[in-house]
Short mmCIF file of C-alpha atoms in Angstrom, two decimals:
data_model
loop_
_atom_site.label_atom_id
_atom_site.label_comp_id
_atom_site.label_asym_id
_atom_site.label_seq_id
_atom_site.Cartn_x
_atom_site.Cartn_y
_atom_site.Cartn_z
CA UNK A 928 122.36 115.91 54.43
CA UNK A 929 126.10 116.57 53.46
CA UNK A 930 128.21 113.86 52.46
CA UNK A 931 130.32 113.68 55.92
CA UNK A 932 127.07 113.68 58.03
CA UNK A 933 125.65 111.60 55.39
CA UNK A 934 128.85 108.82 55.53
CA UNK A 935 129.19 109.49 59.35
CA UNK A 936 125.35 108.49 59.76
CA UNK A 937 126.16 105.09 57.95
CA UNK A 938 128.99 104.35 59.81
CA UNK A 939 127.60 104.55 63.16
CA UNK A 940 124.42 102.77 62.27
CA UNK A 941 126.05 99.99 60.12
CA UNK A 942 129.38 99.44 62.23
CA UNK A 943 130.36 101.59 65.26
CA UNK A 944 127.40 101.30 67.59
CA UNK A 945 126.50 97.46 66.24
CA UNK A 946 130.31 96.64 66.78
CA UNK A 947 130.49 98.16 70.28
CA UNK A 948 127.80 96.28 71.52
CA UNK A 949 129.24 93.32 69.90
CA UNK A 950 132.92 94.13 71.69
CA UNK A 951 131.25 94.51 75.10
CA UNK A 952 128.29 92.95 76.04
CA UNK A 953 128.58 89.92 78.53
CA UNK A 954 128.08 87.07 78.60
CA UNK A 955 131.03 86.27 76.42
CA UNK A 956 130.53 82.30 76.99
CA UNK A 957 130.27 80.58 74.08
CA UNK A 958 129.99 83.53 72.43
CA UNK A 959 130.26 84.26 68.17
CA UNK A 960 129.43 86.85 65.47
CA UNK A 961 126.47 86.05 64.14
CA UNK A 962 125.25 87.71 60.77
CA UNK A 963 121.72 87.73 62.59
CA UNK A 964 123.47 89.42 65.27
CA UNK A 965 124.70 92.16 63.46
CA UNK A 966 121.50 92.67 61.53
CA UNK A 967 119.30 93.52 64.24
CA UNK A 968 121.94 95.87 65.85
CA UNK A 969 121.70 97.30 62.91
CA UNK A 970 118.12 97.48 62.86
CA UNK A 971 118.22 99.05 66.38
CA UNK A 972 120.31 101.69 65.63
CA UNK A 973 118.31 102.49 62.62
CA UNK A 974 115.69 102.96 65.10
CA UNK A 975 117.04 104.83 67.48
CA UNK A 976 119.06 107.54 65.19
CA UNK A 977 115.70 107.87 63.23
CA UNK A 978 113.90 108.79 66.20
CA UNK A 979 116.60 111.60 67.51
CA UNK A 980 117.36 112.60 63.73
CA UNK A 981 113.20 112.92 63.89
CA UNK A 982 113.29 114.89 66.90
CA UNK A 983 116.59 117.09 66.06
CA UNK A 984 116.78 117.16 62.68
CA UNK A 985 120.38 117.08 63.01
CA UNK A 986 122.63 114.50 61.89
CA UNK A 987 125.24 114.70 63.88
CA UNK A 988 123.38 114.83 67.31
CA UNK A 989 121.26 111.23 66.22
CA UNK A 990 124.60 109.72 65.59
CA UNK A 991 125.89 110.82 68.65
CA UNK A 992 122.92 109.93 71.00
CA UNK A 993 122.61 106.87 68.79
CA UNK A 994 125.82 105.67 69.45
CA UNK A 995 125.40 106.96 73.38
CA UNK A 996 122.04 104.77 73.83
CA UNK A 997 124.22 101.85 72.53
CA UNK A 998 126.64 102.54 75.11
CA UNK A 999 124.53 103.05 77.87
CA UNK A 1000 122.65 99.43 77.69
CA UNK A 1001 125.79 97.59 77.39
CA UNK A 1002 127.53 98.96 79.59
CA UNK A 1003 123.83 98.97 81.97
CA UNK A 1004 123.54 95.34 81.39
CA UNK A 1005 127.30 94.63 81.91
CA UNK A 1006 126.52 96.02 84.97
CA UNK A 1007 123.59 94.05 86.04
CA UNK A 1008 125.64 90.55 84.82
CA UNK A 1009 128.89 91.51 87.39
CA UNK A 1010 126.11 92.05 90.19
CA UNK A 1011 122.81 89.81 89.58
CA UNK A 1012 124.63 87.13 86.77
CA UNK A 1013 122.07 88.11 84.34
CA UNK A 1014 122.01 90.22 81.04
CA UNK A 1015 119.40 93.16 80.90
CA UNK A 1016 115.83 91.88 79.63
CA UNK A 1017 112.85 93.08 78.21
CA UNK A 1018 111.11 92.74 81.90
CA UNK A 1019 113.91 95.02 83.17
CA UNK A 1020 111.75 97.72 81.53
CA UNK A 1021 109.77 98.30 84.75
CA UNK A 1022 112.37 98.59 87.22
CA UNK A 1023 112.49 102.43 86.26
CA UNK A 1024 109.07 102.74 88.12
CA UNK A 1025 110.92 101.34 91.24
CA UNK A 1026 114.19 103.43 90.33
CA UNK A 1027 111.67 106.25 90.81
CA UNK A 1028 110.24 105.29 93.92
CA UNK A 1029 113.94 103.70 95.78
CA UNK A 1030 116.64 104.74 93.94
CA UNK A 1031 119.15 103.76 97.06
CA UNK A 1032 118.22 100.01 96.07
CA UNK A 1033 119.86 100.12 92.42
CA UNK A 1034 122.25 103.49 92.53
CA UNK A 1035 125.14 100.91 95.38
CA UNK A 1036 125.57 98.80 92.28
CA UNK A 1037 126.52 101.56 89.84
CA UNK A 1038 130.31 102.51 90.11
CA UNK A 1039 130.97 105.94 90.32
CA UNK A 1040 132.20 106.49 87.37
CA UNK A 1041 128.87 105.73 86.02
CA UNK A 1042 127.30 107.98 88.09
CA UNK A 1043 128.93 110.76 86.57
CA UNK A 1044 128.40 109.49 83.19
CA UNK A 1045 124.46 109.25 83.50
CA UNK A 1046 124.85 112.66 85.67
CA UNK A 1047 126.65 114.22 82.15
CA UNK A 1048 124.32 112.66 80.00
CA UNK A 1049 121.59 114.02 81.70
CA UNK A 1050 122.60 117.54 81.64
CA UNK A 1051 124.01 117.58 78.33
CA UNK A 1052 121.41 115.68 76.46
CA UNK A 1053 118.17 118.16 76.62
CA UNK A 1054 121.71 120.92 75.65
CA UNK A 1055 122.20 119.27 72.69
CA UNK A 1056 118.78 118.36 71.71
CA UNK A 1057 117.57 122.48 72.55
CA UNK A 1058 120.59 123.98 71.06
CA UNK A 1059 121.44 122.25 67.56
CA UNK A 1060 118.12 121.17 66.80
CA UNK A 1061 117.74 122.08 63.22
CA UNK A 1062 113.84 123.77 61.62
CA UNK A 1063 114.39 122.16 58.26
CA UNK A 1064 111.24 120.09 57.62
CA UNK A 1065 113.53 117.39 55.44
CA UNK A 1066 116.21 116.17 58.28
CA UNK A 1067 112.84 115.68 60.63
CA UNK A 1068 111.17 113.91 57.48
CA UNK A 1069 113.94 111.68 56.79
CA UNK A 1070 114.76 110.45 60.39
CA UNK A 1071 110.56 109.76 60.74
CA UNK A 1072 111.58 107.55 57.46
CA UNK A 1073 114.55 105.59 59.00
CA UNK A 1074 112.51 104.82 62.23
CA UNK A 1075 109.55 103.57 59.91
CA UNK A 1076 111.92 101.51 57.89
CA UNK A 1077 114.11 99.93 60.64
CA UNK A 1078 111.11 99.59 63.02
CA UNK A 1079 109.23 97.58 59.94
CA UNK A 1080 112.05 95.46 58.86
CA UNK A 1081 112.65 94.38 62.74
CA UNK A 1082 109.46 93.58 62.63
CA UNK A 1083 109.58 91.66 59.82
CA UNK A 1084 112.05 89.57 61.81
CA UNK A 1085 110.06 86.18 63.12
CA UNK A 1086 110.48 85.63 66.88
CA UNK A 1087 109.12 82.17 67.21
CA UNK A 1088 112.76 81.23 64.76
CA UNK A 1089 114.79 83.51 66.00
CA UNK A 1090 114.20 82.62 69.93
CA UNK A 1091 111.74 79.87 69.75
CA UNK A 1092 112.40 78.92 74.02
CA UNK A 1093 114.26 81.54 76.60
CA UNK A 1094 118.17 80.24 76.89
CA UNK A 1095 119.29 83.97 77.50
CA UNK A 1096 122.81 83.49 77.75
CA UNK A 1097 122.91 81.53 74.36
CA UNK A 1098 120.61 84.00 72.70
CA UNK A 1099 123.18 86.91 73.81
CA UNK A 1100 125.60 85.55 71.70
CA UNK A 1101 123.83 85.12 68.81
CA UNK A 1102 120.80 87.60 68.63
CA UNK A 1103 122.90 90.62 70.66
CA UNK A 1104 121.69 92.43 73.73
CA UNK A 1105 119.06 95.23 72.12
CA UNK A 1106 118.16 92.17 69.71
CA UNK A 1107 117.33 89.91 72.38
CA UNK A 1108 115.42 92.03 74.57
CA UNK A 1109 112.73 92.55 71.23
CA UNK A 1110 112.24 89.35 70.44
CA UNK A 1111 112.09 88.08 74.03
CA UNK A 1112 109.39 90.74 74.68
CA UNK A 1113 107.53 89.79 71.51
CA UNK A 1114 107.44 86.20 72.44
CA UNK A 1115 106.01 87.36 76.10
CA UNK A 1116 103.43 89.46 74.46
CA UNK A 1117 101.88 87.00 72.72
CA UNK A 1118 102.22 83.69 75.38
CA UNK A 1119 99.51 81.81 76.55
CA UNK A 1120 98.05 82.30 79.79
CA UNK A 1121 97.50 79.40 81.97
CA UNK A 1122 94.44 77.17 81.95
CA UNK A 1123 92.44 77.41 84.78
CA UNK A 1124 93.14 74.94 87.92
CA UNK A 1125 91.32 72.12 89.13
CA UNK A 1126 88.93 72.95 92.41
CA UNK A 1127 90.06 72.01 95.83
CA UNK A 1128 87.79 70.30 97.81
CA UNK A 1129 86.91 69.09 101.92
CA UNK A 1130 87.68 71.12 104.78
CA UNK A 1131 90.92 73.47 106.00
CA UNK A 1132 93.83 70.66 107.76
CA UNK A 1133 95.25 73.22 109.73
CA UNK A 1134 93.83 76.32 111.87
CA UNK A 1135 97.04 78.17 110.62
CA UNK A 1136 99.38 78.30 107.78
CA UNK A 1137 102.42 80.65 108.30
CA UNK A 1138 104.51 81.47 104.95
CA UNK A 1139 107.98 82.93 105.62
CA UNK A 1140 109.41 84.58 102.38
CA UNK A 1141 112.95 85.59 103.78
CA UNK A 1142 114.65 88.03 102.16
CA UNK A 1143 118.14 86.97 101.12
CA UNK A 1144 118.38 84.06 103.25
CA UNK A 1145 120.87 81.68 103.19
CA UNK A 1146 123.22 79.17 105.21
CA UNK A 1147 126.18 81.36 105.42
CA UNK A 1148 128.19 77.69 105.50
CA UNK A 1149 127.31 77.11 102.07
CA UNK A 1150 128.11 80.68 100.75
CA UNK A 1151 132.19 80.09 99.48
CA UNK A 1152 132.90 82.77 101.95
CA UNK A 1153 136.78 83.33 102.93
CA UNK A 1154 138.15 80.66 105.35
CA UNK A 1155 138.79 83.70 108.08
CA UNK A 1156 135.10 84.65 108.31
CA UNK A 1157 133.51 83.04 111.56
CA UNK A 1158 130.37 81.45 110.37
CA UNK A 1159 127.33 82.15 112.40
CA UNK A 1160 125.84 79.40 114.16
CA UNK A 1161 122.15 79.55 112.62
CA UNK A 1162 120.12 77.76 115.51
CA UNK A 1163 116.81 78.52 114.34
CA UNK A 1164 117.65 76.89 110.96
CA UNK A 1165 118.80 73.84 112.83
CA UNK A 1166 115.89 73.60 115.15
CA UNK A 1167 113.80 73.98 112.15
CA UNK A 1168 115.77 70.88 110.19
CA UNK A 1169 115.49 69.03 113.31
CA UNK A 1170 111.70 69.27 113.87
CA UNK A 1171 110.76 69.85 110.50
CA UNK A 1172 108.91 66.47 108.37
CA UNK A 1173 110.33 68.39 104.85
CA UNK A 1174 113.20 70.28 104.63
CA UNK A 1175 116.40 70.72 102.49
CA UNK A 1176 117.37 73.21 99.04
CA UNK A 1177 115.05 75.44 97.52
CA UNK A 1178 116.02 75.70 93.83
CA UNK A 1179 115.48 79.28 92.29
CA UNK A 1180 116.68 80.76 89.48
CA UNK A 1181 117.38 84.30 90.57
CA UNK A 1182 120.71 85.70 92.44
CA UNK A 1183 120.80 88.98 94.79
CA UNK A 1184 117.04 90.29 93.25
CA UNK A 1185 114.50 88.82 91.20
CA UNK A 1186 112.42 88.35 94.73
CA UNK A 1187 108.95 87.85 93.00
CA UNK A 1188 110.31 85.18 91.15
CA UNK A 1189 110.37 82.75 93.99
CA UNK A 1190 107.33 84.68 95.37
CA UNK A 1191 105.47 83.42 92.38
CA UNK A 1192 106.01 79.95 91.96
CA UNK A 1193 105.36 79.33 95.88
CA UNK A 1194 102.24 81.42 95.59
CA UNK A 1195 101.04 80.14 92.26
CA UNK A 1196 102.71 76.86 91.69
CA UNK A 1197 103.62 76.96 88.36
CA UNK A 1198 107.14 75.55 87.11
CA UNK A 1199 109.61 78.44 85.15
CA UNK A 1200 109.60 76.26 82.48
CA UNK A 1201 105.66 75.91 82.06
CA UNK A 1202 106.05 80.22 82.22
CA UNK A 1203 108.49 80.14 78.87
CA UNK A 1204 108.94 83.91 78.32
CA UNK A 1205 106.67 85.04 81.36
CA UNK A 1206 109.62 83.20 83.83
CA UNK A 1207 111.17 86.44 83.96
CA UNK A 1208 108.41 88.57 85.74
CA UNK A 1209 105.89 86.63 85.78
CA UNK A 1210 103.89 89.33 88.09
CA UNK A 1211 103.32 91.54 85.11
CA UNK A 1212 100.64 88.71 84.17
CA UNK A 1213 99.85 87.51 87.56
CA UNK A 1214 96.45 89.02 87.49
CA UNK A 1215 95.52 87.13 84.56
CA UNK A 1216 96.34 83.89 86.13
CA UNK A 1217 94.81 84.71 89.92
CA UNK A 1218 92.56 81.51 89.40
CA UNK A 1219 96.39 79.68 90.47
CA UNK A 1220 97.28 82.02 93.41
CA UNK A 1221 97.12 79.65 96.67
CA UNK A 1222 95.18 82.55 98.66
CA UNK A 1223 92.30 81.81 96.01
CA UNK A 1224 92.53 78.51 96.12
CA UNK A 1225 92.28 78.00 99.50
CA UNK A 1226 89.92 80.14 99.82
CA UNK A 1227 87.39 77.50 98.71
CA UNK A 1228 88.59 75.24 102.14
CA UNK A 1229 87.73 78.25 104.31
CA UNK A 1230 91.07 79.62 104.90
CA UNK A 1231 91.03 83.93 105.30
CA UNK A 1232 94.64 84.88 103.89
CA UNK A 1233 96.45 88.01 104.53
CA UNK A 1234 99.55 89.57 102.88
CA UNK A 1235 102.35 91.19 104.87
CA UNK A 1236 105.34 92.95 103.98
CA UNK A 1237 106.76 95.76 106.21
CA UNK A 1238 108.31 97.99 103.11
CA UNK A 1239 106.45 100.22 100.01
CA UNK A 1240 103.37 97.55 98.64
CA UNK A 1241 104.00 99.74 95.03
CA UNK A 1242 107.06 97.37 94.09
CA UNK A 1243 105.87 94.51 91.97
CA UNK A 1244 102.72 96.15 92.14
CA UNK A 1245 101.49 93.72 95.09
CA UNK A 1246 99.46 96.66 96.27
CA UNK A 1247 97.03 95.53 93.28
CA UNK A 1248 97.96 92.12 92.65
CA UNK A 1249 97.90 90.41 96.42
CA UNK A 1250 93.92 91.28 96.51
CA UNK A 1251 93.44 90.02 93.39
CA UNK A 1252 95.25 86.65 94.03
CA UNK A 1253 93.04 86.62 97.25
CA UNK A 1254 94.49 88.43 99.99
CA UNK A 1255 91.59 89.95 101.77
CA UNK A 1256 94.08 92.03 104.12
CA UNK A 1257 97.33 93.96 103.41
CA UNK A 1258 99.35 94.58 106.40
CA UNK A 1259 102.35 96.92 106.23
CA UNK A 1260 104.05 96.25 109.67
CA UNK A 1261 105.96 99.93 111.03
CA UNK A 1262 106.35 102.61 110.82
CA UNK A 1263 110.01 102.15 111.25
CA UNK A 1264 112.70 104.76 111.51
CA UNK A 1265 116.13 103.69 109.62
CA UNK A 1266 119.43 103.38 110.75
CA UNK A 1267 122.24 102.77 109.62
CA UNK A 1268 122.79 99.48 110.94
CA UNK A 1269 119.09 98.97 110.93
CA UNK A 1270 117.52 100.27 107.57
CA UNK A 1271 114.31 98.12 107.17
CA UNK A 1272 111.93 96.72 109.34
CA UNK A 1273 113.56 94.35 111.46
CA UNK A 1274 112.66 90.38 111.41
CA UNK A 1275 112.54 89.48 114.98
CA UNK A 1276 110.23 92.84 115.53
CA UNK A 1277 108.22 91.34 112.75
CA UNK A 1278 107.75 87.84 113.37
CA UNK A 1279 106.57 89.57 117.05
CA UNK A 1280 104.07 90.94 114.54
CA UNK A 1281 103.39 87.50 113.00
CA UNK A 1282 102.81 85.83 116.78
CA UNK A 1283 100.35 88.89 117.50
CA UNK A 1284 97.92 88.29 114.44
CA UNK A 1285 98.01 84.58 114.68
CA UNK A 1286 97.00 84.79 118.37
CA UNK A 1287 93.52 87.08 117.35
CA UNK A 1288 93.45 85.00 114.71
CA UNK A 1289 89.69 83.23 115.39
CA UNK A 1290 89.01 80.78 111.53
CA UNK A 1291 91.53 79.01 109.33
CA UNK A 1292 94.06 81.30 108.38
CA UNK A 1293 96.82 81.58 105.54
CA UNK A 1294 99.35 84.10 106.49
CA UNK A 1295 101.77 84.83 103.70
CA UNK A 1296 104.93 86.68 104.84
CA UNK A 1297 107.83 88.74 102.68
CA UNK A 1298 110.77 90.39 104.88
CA UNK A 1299 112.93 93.03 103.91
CA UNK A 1300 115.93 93.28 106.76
CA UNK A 1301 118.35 91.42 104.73
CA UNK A 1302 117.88 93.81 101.80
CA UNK A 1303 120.26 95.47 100.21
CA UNK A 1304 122.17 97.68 99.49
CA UNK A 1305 125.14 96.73 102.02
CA UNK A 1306 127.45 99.55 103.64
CA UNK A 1307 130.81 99.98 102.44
CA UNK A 1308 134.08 100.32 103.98
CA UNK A 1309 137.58 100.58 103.56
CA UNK A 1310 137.72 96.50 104.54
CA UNK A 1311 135.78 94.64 101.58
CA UNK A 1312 134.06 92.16 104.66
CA UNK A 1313 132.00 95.23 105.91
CA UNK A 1314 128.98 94.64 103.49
CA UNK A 1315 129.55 90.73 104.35
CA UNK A 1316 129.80 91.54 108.20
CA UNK A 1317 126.47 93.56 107.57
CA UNK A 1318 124.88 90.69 106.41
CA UNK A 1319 125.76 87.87 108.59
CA UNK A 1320 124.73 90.14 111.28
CA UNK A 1321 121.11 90.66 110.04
CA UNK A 1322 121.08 86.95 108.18
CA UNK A 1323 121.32 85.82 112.46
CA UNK A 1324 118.27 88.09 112.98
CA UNK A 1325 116.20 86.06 110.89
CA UNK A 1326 117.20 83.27 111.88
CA UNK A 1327 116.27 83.74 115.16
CA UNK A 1328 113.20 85.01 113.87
CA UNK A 1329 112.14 81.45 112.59
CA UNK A 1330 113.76 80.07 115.95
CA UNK A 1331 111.08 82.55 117.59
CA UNK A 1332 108.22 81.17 115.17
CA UNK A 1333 108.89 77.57 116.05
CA UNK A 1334 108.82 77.70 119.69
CA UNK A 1335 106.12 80.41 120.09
CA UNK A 1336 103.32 77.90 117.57
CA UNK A 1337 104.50 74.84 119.23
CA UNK A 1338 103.34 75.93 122.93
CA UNK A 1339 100.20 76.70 121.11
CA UNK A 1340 97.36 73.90 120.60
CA UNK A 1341 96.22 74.97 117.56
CA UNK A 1342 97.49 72.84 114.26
CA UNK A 1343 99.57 74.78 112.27
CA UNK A 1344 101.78 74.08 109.20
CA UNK A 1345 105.31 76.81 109.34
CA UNK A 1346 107.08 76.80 105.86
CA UNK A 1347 110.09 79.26 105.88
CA UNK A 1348 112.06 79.67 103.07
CA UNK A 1349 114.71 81.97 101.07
CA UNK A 1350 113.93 84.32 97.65
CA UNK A 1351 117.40 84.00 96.41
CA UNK A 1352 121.32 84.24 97.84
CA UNK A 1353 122.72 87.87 98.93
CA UNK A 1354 124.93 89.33 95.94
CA UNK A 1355 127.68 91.13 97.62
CA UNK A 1356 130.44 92.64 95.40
CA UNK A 1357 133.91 90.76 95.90
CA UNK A 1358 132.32 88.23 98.21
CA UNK A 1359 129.43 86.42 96.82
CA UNK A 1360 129.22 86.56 93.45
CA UNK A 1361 126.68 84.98 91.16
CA UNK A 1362 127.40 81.20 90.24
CA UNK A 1363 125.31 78.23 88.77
CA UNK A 1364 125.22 77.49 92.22
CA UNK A 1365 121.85 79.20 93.75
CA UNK A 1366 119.87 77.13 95.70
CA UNK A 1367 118.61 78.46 99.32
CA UNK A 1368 117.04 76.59 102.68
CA UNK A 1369 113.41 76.08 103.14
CA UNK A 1370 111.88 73.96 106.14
CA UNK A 1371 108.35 72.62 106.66
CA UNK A 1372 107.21 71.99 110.35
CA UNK A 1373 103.61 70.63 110.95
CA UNK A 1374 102.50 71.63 114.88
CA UNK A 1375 102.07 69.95 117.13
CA UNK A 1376 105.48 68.83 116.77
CA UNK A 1377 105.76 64.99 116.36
CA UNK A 1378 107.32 62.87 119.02
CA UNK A 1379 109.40 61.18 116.49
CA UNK A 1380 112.28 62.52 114.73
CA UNK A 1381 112.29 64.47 111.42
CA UNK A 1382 113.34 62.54 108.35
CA UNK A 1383 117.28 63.00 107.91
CA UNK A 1384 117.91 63.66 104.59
CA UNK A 1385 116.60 66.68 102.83
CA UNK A 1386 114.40 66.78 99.89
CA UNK A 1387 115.50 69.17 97.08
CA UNK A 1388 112.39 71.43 95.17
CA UNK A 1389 111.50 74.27 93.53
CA UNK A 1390 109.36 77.04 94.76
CA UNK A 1391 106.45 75.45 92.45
CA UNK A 1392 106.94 72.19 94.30
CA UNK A 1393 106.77 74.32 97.77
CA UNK A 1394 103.88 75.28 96.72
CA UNK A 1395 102.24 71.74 95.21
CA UNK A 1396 103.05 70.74 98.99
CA UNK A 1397 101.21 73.17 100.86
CA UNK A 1398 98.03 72.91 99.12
CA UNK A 1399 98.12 69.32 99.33
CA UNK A 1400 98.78 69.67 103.08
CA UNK A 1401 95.91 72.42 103.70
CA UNK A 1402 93.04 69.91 103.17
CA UNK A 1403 91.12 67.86 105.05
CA UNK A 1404 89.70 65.61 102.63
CA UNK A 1405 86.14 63.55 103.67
CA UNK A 1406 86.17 59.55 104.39
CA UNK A 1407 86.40 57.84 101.16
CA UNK A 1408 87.24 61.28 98.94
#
C-alpha cells in the first residue's frame, strides 16, 4: 500500500468516518464525546474498510465505501428520529425483508434528495467495486486482516458494562450509533426467555371476546393539532367511554410504527421492561415464548381464537407466529382494490366482516383484530394539512367502526367482552411529530350492557395490563375456586 493510500486509510478509519457520525447522529440530548464512543467507531470502520479492502483490494475504494456506509446509517437513522423519534437499532435489521415486500410504506419518509443518493450509490457501487478492483493477493490479504482484528477487538468489548439495561437515547451519546446497535444486539442474543405461565383454570366467561387493534388511532383532540383544524366529533369513541366499565390511555412506547409492539404486550402480557433488550421486537422471539400468547392460554377455558388482518400476513412474520401463539384460523379479509383515497382495506367494511364471523360463530370465541386503513404513508400536497386531512378522514372511519361494533353485539344476547384500542399515534411530517407524549384510547365494554352508568374517570395502562385484564375477565371460575 503506498504511503497516501496508506495515511488516507488511517485517516478515514481513525477520524473522518468516526467524527462524522459523531457530528451528526441524533439524538443530540445530553449528548458528549466519549473516548468509548470513539473507540468503537473506530472499531466499526475497521470492520467495514477491511471487508471492502477484502473484497477490492483497493485502498482507495474501502475508504471511500467505508466512509459512505458511515454516512448512510447516520444520515438513515437521522431519518428515522425526525419521523418515528427513535434512533436506528439492531431490530431495524429486518425491516429490509418488509422494504422488499412494501417499499411504498418506508420510501414517503425518505426526502428526495435521498432518493437520489441511494439511487447513485446503487449504480455506482457494483462500478467501482467491478472496475478498480485490484488481483494482488496482498491488498485482499490485508483487508481479511483488518476485519479479523477490528471484528475481534469489538468483540472483546463487554456488553453487559458497556449497556448493562436499554436507555437508547443515553447510550447514543455515549456508545455512538453503529456502537450501540452491536452491543444492543449482543445483549438480545443472549437474554433470557420467559418462564413459563401459570395454567388458567374453570370455564370461558364470555361466548365472545372481540380484540380491536386499530391502526393509528387516536383522539384527534389530544393530537396538538393547529387551532384552525375542525376536530372530528368521534361518536363511537364516546359511546364506547360512556358504556364501557374500563376505559381511558393506553401507554405505548412506539410513535407512527412499531405496531407489534403494542400487539405484543396485549397478546402476551408481558411488561417492556420485563423484555430488557427483546422490548424492541419482541416478535423475533415470540415463538419461543408462545406458552404467554392469550390465544394459548385461553385455549385451556375452551375459547377457539382466530387472527385477522386484511393486509400481507408476511410482515412481522404473523403468517408463522399467530398459529403458533394459538390462532387456529388466519383470516385475510379482501381482496380489495386501492385507491387513492382508499388504499387499504377499509374499517367499517371490516368490522362488517367482524359482525359476519361472530354471528356463525357456534363455541367460545377469541377474535383478535389488526386494521390497516389508517396506515400510512399519507398523500401530499401543496397545503401541508392534506396528509392530516387524510387522516382525520379515515381516523372517523374507525371510529364509526367501533360505534358499529357496540351497537351491532349489544342487540345480540350472547355475553361478549369488546376491547378496542390504538398501536401507537399517526406520525405526520410538520403536524404530529414524535413527543414524550404517546399514549392512545382503549375502551372495555362487557355485553349485555349494564343498566348503570360506566365509571367516570379513566384508568391509565399499558398494553401488558390490557392484557392481565382480559384474561382475568375470560374465566368463569367454579364456587369456592
Amino acid at each position: 500500500m503506498l504511503p497516501f493510500q496508506f495515511l488516507m486509510s488511517l485517516a478515514v478509519i481513525v477520524f473522518l468516518a468516526p467524527g462524522l457520525e459523531a457530528a451528526v447522529v441524533r439524538p443530540q440530548h445530553g449528548r458528549y464525546l466519549s473516548g468509548i464512543r470513539w473507540i468503537l467507531n473506530i472499531l466499526c470502520s475497521m470492520i467495514a474498510y477491511g471487508g471492502m479492502l477484502l473484497i477490492t483490494g483497493s485502498a482507495p475504494v474501502a475508504s471511500l465505501m467505508a466512509f459512505t456506509l458511515m454516512a448512510v446509517t447516520a444520515v438513515a437513522s437521522n431519518i428515522k428520529f425526525r419521523v418515528l423519534g427513535e434512533p436506528l437499532l439492531f431490530s431495524d435489521a429486518v425491516v429490509a425483508r418488509s422494504f422488499l415486500l412494501h417499499p411504498k410504506f418506508y420510501l414517503f419518509s425518505i426526502p428526495m434528495t435521498g432518493r437520489i443518493s441511494l439511487l447513485a450509490i446503487a449504480v455506482a457501487a457494483p462500478v467501482l467495486l467491478w472496475h478498480y478492483s485490484a488481483t494482488a493477493l496482498l491488498p485482499h490479504l490485508t483487508g481479511a486482516g483488518i476485519l479479523l482484528l477490528g471484528g475481534l477487538l469489538l468483540w472483546l468489548c463487554p456488553p453487559q458494562k458497556l449497556a448493562p439495561t436499554p436507555d437508547i437515547e443515553h447510550d447514543i451519546a455515549r456508545l455512538g450509533l453503529p456502537g450501540s446497535i452491536i452491543m444492543y444486539w449482543r445483549q438480545w442474543k443472549f437474554s433470557s426467555d420467559l418462564s413459563p405461565p401459570c395454567s388458567l383454570s374453570g370455564q370461558a366467561a364470555y361466548d365472545l371476546i372481540m380484540i380491536v387493534q386499530c391502526e393509528s388511532f387516536a383522539d384527534p383532540a389530544l393530537l396538538n393539532l393547529p387551532a384552525d383544524i375542525i376536530l372530528p366529533s368521534m361518536p363511537g369513541l364516546k359511546r364506547a367511554r360512556d358504556v364501557a366499565f374500563q376505559w381511558g390511555a393506553l401507554s405505548v412506547s412506539g410513535f407512527g410504527a412499531y405496531t407489534m409492539r403494542s400487539e405484543y404486550g396485549v397478546i402476551f402480557g408481558q411488561e417492556e421492561a420485563e423484555l430488557g433488550f427483546r422490548r424492541y421486537d419482541p416478535f423475533l422471539t415470540a415463538e419461543r415464548e408462545r406458552g404467554h400468547a392469550i390465544a394459548n392460554r385461553l385455549k385451556t377455558l375452551g375459547y377457539e381464537s382466530t387472527f385477522v388482518h386484511p393486509h400481507d400476513l408476511r410482515f412481522y412474520n404473523r403468517e408463522v407466529l399467530m398459529p403458533a401463539m394459538g390462532f387456529s384460523r388466519l383470516i385475510t379479509p379482501g381482496p380489495h382494490i386501492p385507491t387513492p383515497d382508499m388504499p387499504y382495506f377499509g374499517d367499517i367494511a371490516l368490522g362488517r366482516t367482524l359482525v359476519d364471523m361472530m354471528v356463525s360463530a357456534d363455541k367460545p370465541s377469541l377474535f383478535y383484530t389488526v386494521t390497516m386503513e389508517n396506515h400510512g404513508p399519507w398523500p401530499k400536497g401543496k397545503d401541508k394539512q392534506v396528509p392530516l386531512q387524510h387522516y382525520l378522514r379515515h381516523v372517523q372511519n374507525s371510529d364509526q367502526m367501533l360505534l358499529n361494533l357496540i351497537e351491532e353485539i349489544s342487540v345480540g344476547t350472547e355475553k361478549a367482552l369488546l376491547v378496542f384500542f390504538g398501536d401507537h399515534r399517526p406520525s405526520i411530517p410538520g403536524v404530529v411529530t414524535p413527543s414524550s407524549i404517546r399514549d392512545v384510547p382503549y375502551v372495555a365494554v362487557s355485553f349485555p350492557l349494564e343498566a348503570e352508568a360506566a365509571s367516570a374517570s379513566p384508568t391509565n395502562i399499558t398494553p401488558a395490563q390490557l392484557n392481565h385484564l382480559i384474561v382475568e375477565l375470560s374465566a368463569r371460575r367454579a364456587p369456592g375456586s
